[in-house]
JSON list of C-alpha atoms in Angstrom, two decimals:
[
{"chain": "A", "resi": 1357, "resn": "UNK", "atom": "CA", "xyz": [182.45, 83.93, 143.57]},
{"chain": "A", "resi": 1358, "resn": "UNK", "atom": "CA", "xyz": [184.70, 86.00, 145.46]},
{"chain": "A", "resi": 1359, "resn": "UNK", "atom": "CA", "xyz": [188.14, 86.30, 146.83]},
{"chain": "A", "resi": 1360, "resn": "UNK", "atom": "CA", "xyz": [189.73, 87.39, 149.60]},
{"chain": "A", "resi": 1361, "resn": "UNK", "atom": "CA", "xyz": [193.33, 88.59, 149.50]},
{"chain": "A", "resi": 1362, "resn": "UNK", "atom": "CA", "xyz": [195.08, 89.41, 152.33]},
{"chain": "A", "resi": 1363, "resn": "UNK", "atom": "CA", "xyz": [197.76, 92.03, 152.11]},
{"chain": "A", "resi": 1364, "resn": "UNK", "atom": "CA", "xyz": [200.27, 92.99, 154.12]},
{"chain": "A", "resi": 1365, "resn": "UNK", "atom": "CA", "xyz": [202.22, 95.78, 151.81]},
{"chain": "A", "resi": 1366, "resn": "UNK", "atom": "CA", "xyz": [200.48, 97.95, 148.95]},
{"chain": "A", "resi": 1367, "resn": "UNK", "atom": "CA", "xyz": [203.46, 96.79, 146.61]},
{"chain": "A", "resi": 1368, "resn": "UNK", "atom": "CA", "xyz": [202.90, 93.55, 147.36]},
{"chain": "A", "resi": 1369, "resn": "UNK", "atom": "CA", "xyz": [199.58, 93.15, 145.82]},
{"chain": "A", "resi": 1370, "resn": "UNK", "atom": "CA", "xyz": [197.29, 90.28, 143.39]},
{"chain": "A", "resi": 1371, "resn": "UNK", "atom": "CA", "xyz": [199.72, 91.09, 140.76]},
{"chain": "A", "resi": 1372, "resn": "UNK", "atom": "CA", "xyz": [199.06, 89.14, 137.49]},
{"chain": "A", "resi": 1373, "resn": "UNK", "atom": "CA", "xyz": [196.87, 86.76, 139.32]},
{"chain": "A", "resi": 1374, "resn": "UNK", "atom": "CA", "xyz": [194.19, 89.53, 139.65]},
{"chain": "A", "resi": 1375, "resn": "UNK", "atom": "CA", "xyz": [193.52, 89.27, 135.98]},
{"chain": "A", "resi": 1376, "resn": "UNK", "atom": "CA", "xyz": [193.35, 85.77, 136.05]},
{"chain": "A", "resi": 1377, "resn": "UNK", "atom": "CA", "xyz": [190.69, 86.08, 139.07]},
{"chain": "A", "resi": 1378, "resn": "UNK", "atom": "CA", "xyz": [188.69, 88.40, 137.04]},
{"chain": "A", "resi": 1379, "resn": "UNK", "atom": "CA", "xyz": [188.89, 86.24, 134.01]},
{"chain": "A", "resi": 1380, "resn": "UNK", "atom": "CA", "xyz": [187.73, 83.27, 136.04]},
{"chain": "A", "resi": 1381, "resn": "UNK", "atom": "CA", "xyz": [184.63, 85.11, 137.17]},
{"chain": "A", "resi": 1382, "resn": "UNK", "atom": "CA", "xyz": [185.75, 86.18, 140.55]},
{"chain": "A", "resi": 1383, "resn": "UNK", "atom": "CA", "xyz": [184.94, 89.76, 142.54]},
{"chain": "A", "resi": 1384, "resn": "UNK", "atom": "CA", "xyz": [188.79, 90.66, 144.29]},
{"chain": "A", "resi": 1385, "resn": "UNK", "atom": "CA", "xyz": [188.88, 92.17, 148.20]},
{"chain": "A", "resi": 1386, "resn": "UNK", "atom": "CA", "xyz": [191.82, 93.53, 149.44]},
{"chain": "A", "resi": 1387, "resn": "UNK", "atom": "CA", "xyz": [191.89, 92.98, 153.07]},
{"chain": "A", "resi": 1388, "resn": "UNK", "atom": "CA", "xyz": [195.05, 95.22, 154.59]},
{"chain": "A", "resi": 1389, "resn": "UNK", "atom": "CA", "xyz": [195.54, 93.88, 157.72]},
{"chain": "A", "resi": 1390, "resn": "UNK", "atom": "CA", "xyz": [198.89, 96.00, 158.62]},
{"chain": "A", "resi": 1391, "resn": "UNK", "atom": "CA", "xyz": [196.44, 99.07, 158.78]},
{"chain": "A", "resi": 1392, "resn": "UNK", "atom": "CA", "xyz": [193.91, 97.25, 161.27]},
{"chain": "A", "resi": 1393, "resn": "UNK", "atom": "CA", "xyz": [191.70, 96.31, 158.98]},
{"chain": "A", "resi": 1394, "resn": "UNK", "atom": "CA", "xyz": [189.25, 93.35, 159.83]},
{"chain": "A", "resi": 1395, "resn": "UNK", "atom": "CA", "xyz": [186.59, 90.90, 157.69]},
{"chain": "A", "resi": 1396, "resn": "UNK", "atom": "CA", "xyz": [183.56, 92.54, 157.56]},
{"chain": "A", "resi": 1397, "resn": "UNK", "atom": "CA", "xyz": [181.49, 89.73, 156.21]},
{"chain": "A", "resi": 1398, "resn": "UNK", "atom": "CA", "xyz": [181.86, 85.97, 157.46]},
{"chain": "A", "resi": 1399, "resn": "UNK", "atom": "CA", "xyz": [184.64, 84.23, 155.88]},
{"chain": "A", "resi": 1400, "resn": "UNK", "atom": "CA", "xyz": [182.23, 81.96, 154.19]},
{"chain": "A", "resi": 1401, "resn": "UNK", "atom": "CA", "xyz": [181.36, 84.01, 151.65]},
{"chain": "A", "resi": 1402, "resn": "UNK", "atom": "CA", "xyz": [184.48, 83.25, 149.91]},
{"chain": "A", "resi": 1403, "resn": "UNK", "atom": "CA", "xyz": [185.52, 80.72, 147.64]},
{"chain": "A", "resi": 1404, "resn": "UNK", "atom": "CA", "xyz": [189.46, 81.43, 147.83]},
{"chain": "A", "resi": 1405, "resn": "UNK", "atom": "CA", "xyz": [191.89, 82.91, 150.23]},
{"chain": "A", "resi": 1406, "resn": "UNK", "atom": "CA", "xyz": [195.07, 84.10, 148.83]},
{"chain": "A", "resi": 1407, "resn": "UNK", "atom": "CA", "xyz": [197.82, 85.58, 151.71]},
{"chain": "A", "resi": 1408, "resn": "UNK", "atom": "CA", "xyz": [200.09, 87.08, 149.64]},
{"chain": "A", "resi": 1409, "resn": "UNK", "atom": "CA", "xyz": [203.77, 88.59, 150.92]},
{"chain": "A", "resi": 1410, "resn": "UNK", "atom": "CA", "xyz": [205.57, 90.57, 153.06]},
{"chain": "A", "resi": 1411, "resn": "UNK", "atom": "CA", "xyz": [208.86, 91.34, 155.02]},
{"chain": "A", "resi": 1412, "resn": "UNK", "atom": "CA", "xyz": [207.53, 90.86, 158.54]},
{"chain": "A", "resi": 1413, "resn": "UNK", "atom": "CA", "xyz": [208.53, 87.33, 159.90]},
{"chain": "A", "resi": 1414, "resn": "UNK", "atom": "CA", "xyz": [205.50, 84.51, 160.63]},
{"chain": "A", "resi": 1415, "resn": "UNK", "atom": "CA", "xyz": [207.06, 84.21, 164.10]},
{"chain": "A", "resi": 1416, "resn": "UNK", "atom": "CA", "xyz": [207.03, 87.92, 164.80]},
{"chain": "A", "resi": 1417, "resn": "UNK", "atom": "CA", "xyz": [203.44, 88.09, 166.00]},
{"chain": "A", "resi": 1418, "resn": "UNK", "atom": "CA", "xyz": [204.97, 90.01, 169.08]},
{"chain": "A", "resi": 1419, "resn": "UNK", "atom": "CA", "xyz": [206.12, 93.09, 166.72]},
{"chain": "A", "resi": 1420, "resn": "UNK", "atom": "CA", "xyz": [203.07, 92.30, 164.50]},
{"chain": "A", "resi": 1421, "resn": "UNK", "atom": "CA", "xyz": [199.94, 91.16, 166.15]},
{"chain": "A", "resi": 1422, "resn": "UNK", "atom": "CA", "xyz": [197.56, 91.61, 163.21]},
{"chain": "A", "resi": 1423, "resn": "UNK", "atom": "CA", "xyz": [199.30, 88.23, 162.32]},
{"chain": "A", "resi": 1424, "resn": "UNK", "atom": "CA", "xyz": [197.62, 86.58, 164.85]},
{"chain": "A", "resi": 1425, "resn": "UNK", "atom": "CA", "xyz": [194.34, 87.46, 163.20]},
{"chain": "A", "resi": 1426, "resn": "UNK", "atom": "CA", "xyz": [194.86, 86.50, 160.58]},
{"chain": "A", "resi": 1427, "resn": "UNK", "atom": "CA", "xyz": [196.42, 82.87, 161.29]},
{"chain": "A", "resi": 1428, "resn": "UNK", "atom": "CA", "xyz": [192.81, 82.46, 162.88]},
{"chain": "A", "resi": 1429, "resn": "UNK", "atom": "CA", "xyz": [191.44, 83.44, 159.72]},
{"chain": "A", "resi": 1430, "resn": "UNK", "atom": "CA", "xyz": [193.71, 80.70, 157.62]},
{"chain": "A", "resi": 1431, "resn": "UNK", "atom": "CA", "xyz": [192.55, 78.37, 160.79]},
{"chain": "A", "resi": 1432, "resn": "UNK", "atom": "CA", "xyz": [189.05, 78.70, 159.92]},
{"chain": "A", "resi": 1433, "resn": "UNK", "atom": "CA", "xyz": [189.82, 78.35, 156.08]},
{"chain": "A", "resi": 1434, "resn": "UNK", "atom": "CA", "xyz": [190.87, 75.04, 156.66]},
{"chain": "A", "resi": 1435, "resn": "UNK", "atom": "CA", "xyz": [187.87, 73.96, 158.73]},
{"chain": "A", "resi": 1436, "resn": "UNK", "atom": "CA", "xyz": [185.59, 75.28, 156.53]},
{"chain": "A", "resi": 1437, "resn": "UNK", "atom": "CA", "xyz": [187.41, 73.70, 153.52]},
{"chain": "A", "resi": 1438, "resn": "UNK", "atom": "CA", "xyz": [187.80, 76.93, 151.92]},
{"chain": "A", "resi": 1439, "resn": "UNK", "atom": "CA", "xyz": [190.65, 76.60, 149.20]},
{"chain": "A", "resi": 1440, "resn": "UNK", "atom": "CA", "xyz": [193.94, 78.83, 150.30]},
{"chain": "A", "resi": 1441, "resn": "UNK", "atom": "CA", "xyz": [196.55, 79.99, 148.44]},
{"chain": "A", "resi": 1442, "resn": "UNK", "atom": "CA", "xyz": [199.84, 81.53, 150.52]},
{"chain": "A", "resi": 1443, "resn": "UNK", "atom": "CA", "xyz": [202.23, 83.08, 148.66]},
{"chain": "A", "resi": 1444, "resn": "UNK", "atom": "CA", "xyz": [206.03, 84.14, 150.23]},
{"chain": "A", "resi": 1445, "resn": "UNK", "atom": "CA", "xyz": [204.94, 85.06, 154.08]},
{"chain": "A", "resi": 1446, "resn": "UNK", "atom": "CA", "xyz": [201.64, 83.92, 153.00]},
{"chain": "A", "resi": 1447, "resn": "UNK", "atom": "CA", "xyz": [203.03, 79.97, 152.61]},
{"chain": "A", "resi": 1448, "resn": "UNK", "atom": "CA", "xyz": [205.52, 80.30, 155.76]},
{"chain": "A", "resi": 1449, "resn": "UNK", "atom": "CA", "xyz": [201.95, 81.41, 157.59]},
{"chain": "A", "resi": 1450, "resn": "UNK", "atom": "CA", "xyz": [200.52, 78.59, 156.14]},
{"chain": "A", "resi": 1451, "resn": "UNK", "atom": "CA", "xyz": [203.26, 75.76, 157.15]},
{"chain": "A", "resi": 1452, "resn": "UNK", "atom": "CA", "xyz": [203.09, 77.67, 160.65]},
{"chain": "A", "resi": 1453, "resn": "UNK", "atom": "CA", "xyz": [199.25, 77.12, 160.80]},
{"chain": "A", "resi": 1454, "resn": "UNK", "atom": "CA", "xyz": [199.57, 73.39, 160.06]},
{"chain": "A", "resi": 1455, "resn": "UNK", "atom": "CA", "xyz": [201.84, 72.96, 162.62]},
{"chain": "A", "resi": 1456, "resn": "UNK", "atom": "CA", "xyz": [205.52, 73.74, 160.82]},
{"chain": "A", "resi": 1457, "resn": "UNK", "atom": "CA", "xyz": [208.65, 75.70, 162.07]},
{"chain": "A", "resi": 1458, "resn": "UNK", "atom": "CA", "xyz": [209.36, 78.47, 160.36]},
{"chain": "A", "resi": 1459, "resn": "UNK", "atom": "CA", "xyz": [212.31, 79.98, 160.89]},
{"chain": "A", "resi": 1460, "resn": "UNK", "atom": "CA", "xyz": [215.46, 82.16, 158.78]},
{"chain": "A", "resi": 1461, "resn": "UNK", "atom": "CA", "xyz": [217.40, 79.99, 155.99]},
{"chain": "A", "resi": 1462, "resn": "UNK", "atom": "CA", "xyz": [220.35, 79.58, 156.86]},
{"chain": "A", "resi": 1463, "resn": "UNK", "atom": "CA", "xyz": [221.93, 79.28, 153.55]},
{"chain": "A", "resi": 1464, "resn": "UNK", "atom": "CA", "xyz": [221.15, 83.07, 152.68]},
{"chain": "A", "resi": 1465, "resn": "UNK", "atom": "CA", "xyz": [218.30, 84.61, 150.69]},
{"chain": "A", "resi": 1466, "resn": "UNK", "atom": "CA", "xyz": [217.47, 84.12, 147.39]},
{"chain": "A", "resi": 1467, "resn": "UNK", "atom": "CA", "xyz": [216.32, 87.37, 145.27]},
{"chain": "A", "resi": 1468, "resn": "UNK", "atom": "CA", "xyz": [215.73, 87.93, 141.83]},
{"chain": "A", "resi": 1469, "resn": "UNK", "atom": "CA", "xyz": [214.57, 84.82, 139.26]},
{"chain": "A", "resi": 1470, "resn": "UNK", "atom": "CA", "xyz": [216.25, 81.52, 139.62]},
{"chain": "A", "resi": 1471, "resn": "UNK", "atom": "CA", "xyz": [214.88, 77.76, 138.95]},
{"chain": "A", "resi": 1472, "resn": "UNK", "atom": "CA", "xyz": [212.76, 75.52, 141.03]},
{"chain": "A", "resi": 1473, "resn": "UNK", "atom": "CA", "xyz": [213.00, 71.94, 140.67]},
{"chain": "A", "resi": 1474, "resn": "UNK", "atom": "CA", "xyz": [209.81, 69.40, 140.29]},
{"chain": "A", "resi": 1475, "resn": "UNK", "atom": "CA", "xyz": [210.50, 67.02, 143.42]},
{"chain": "A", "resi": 1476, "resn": "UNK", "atom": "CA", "xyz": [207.05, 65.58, 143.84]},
{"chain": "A", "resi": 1477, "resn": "UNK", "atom": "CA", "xyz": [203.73, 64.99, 142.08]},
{"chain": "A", "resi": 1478, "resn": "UNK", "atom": "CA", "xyz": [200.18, 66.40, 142.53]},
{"chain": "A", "resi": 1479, "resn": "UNK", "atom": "CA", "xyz": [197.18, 67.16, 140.59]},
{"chain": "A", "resi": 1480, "resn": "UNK", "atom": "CA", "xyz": [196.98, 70.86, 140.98]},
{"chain": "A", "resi": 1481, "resn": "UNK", "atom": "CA", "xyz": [200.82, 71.04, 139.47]},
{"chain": "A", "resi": 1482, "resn": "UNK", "atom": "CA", "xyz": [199.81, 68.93, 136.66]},
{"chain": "A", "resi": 1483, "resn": "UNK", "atom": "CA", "xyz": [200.34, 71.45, 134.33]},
{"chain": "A", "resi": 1484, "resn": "UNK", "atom": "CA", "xyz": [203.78, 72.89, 135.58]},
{"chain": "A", "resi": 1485, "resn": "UNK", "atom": "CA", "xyz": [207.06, 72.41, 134.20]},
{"chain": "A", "resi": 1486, "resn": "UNK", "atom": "CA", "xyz": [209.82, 70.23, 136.25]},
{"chain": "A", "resi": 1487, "resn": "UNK", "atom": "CA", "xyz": [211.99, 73.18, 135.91]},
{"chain": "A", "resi": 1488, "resn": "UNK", "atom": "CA", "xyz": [209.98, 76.22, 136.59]},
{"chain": "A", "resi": 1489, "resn": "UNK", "atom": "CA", "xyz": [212.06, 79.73, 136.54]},
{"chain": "A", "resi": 1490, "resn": "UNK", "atom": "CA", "xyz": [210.61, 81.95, 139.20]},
{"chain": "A", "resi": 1491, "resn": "UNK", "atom": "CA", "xyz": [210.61, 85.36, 140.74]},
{"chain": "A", "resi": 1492, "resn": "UNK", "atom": "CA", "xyz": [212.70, 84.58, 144.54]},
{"chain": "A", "resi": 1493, "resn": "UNK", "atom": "CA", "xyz": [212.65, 87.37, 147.33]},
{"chain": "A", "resi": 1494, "resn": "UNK", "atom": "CA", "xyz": [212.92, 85.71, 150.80]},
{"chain": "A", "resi": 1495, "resn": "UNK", "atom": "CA", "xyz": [215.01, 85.05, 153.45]},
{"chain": "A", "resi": 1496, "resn": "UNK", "atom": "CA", "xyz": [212.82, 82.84, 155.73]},
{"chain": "A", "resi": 1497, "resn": "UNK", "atom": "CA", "xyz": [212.40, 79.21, 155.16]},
{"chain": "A", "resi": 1498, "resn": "UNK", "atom": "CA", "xyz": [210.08, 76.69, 156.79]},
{"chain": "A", "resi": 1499, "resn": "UNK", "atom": "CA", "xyz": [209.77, 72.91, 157.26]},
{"chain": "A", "resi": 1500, "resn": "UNK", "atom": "CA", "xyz": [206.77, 70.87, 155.34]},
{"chain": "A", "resi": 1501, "resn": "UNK", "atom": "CA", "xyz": [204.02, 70.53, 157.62]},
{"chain": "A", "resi": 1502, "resn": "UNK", "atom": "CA", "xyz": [203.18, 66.93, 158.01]},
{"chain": "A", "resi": 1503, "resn": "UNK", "atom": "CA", "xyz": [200.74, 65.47, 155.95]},
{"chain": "A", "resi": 1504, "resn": "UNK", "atom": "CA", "xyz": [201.64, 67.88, 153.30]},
{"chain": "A", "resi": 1505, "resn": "UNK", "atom": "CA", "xyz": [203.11, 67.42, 149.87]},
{"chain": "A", "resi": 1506, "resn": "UNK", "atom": "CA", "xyz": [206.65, 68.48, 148.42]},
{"chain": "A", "resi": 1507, "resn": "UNK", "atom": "CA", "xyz": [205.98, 69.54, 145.01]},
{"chain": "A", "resi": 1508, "resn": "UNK", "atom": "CA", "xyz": [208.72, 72.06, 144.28]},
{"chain": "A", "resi": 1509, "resn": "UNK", "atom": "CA", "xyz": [212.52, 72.55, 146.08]},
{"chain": "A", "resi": 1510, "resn": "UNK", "atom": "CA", "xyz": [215.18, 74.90, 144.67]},
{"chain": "A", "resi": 1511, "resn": "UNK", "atom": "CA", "xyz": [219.15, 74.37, 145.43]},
{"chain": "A", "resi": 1512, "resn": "UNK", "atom": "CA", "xyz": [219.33, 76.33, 148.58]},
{"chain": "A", "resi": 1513, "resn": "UNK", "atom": "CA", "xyz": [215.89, 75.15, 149.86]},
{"chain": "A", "resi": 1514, "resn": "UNK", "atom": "CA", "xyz": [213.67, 72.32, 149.66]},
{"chain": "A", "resi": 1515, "resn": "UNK", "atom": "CA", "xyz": [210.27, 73.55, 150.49]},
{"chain": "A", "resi": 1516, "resn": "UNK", "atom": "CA", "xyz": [209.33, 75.99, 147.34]},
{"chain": "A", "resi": 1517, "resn": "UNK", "atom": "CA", "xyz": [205.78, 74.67, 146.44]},
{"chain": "A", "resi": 1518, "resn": "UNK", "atom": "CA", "xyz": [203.32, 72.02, 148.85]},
{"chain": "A", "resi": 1519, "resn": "UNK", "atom": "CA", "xyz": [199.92, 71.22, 149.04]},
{"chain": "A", "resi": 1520, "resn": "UNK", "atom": "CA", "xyz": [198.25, 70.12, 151.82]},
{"chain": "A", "resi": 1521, "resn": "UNK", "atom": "CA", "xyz": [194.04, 69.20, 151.05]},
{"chain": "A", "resi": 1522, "resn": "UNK", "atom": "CA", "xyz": [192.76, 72.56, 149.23]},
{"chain": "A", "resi": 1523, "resn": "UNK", "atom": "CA", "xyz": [196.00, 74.54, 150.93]},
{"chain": "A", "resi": 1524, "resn": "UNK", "atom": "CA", "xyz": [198.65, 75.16, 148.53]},
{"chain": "A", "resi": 1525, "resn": "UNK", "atom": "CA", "xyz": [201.99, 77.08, 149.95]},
{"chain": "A", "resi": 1526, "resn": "UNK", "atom": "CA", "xyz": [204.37, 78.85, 147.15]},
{"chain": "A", "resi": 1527, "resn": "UNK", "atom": "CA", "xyz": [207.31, 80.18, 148.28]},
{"chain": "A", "resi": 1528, "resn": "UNK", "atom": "CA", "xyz": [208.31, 82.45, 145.73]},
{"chain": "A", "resi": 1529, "resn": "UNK", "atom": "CA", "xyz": [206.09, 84.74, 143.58]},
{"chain": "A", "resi": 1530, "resn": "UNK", "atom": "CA", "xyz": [204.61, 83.61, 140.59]},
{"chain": "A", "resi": 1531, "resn": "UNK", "atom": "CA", "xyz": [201.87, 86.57, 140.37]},
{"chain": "A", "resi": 1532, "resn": "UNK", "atom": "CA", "xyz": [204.61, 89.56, 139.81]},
{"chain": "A", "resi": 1533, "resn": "UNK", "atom": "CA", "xyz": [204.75, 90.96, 136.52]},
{"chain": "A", "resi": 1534, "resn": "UNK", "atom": "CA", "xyz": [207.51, 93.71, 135.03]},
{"chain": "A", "resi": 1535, "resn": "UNK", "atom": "CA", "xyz": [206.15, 96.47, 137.05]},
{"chain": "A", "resi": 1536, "resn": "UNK", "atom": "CA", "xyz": [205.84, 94.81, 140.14]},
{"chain": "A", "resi": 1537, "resn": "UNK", "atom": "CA", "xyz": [209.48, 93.81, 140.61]},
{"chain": "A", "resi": 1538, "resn": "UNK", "atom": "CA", "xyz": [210.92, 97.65, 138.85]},
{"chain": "A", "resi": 1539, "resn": "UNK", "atom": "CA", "xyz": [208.84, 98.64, 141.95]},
{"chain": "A", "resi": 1540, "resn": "UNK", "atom": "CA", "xyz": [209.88, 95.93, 144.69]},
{"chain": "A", "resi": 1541, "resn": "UNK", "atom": "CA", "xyz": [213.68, 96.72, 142.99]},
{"chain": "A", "resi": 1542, "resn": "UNK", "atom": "CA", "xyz": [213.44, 100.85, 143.93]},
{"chain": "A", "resi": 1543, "resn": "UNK", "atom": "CA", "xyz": [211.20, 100.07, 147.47]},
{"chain": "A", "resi": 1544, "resn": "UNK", "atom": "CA", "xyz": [213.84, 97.42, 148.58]},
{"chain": "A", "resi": 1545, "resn": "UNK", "atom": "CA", "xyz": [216.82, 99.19, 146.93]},
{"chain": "A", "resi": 1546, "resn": "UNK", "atom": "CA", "xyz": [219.16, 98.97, 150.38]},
{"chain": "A", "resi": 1547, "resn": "UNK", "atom": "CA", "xyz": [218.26, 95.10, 150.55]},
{"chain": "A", "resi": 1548, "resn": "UNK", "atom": "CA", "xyz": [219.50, 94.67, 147.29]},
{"chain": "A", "resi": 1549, "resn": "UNK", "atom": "CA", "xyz": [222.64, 96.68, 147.65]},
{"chain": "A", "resi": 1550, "resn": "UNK", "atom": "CA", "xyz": [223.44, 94.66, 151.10]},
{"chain": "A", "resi": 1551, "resn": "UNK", "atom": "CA", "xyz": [222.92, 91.31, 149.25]},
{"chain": "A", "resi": 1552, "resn": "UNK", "atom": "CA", "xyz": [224.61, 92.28, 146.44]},
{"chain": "A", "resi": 1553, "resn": "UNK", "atom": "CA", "xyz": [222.04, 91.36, 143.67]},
{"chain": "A", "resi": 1554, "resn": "UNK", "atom": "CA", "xyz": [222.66, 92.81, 140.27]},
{"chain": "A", "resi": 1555, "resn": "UNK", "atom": "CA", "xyz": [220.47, 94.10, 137.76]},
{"chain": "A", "resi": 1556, "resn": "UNK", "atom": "CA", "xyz": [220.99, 91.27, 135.63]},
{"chain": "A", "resi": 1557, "resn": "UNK", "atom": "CA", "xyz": [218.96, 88.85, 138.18]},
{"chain": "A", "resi": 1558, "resn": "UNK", "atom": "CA", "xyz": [215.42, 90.68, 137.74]},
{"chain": "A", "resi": 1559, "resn": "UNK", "atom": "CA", "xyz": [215.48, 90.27, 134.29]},
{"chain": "A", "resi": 1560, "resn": "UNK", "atom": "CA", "xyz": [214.09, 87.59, 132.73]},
{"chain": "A", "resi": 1561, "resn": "UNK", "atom": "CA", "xyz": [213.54, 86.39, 129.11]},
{"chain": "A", "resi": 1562, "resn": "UNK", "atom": "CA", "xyz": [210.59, 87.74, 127.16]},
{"chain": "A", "resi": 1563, "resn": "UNK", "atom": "CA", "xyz": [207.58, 85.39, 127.41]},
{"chain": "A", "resi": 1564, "resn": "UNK", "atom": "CA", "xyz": [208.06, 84.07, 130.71]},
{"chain": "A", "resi": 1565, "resn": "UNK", "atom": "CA", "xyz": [205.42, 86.58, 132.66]},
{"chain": "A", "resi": 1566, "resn": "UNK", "atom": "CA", "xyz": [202.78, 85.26, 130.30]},
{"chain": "A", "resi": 1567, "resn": "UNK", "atom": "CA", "xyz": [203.83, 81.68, 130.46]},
{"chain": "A", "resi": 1568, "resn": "UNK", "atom": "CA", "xyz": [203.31, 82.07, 134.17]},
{"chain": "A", "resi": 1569, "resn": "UNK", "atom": "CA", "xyz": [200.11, 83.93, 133.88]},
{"chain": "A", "resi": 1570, "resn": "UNK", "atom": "CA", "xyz": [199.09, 80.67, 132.11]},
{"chain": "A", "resi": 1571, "resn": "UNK", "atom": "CA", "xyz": [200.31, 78.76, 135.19]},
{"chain": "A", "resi": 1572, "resn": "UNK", "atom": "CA", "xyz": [198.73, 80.77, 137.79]},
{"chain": "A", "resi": 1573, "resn": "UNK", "atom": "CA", "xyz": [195.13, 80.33, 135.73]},
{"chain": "A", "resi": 1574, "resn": "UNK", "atom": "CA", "xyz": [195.70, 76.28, 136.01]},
{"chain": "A", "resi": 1575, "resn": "UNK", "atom": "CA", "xyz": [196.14, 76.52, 139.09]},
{"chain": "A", "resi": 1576, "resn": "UNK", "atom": "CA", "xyz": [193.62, 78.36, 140.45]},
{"chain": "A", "resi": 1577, "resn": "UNK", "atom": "CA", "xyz": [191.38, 76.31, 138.29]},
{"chain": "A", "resi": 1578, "resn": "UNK", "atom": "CA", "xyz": [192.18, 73.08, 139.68]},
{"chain": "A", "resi": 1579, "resn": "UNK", "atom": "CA", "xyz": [192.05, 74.77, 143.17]},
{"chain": "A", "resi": 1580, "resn": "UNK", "atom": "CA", "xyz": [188.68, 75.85, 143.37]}
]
C-alpha cells in the first residue's frame, strides 16, 4: 500500500502520522507541489491521499496555480473512491472541491492548542473523545459541503472535522508532534507576535501527542 502526501511547505510535513503509516504497512511519497513537482505514476496506485497544510489560501489559485493541480488530483480521488485525508489547507481544498466556500473567519484565527467539541456522529470518529484538545493554526474557514458530515466545531468555528464518503476534512492538526510546532513557533515567529499568542498556548500537557498518535492510527484504520 502506498500513500501519497501532498505538501505544500517542508515544515509542514506527515508529522506523527508518518509513523503511524509505516506501522500500518504503508510506503510514504512526498509530492511538493509548490516546487512544480507532478505525479509520476497514475493516482491509482494509491490507497490514501493525505493534503496536508499551508499558508497559501484555497481561493488563491491566481497567486498559486499548482493548486489547481492538485484540486484535479483530489477530483479524481473522489471518482476513483480513493480514501482522502485534508488536513488545515488540505480540508478547506477539500470543502472547495465538493463544492464549499471557503473564505477568511471572520472571528480571528485560532493558534496554538485549544478544544474541539463532538457535534455529530460517524464511524471513522468512533474512537474520539467529545472534547478533543488540538493543535489550531488557521485563519481561513469554510462552509460544510453538502452532503457532508459535521463531526467536530470549536467556539469560534463550526466546521473543525467532516466526512464526506471516504473524504475526511480536519481543520486543525492532529499529526504535529513537539518538534513540529518549536519549528512552526520560530518559522512563523512575526505571525505570532502580530496575534499576540503566548508561549503558554503551544504547550500542552504531557501525554497528549501520544494520545493523539493513538487517534490518528484509528483513524486511518477505519479510513482505508
Amino acid at each position: 500500500m502506498k500513500t501519497l502526501a501532498i505538501r505544500h511547505v517542508l515544515a509542514e510535513h506527515l508529522g506523527m502520522m508518518e509513523r503511524s503509516l509505516r506501522n500500518l504497512g504503508f510506503k510514504v511519497e512526498y509530492l511538493d507541489t509548490a516546487k512544480g513537482e507532478t505525479l509520476k505514476e497514475p493516482l491509482e496506485e494509491y490507497s490514501l491521499l493525505v493534503v496536508l497544510g499551508g499558508y497559501m489560501g484555497a481561493y488563491e489559485e491566481n497567486l498559486y496555480p499548482f493548486l489547481s493541480y492538485e484540486f484535479r488530483l483530489m477530483e479524481q480521488a473522489l471518482k476513483l473512491n480513493i480514501p482522502i485525508l485534508g488536513i488545515c489547507l488540505g480540508a478547506q481544498m477539500l470543502a472547495k472541491v465538493l463544492g464549499a466556500r471557503v473564505f477568511k473567519g471572520d472571528k480571528g484565527k485560532e493558534i496554538g492548542w485549544m478544544d474541539v467539541f463532538k457535534v455529530g456522529e460517524h464511524e471513522l470518529f468512533q474512537e474520539f473523545p467529545n472534547t478533543l484538545k488540538v493543535f489550531q493554526w488557521h485563519g481561513d474557514t469554510f462552509e460544510l459541503p453538502k452532503g457532508a458530515v459535521r463531526v467536530y466545531a470549536s467556539e469560534k468555528y463550526e466546521n473543525q472535522a467532516f466526512v464526506y464518503g471516504k473524504a475526511v476534512g480536519l481543520q486543525f492538526h492532529i499529526e504535529v508532534d513537539q518538534n513540529m510546532v518549536k519549528e512552526w513557533a520560530e518559522l512563523y515567529r512575526d505571525e505570532l507576535q502580530e496575534e499576540k499568542v503566548g508561549e503558554d498556548m503551544l504547550q500542552v500537557e504531557d501525554g497528549m501527542y501520544e494520545r493523539n498518535y493513538q487517534l490518528i492510527e484509528s483513524l486511518i484504520r477505519r479510513l482505508i
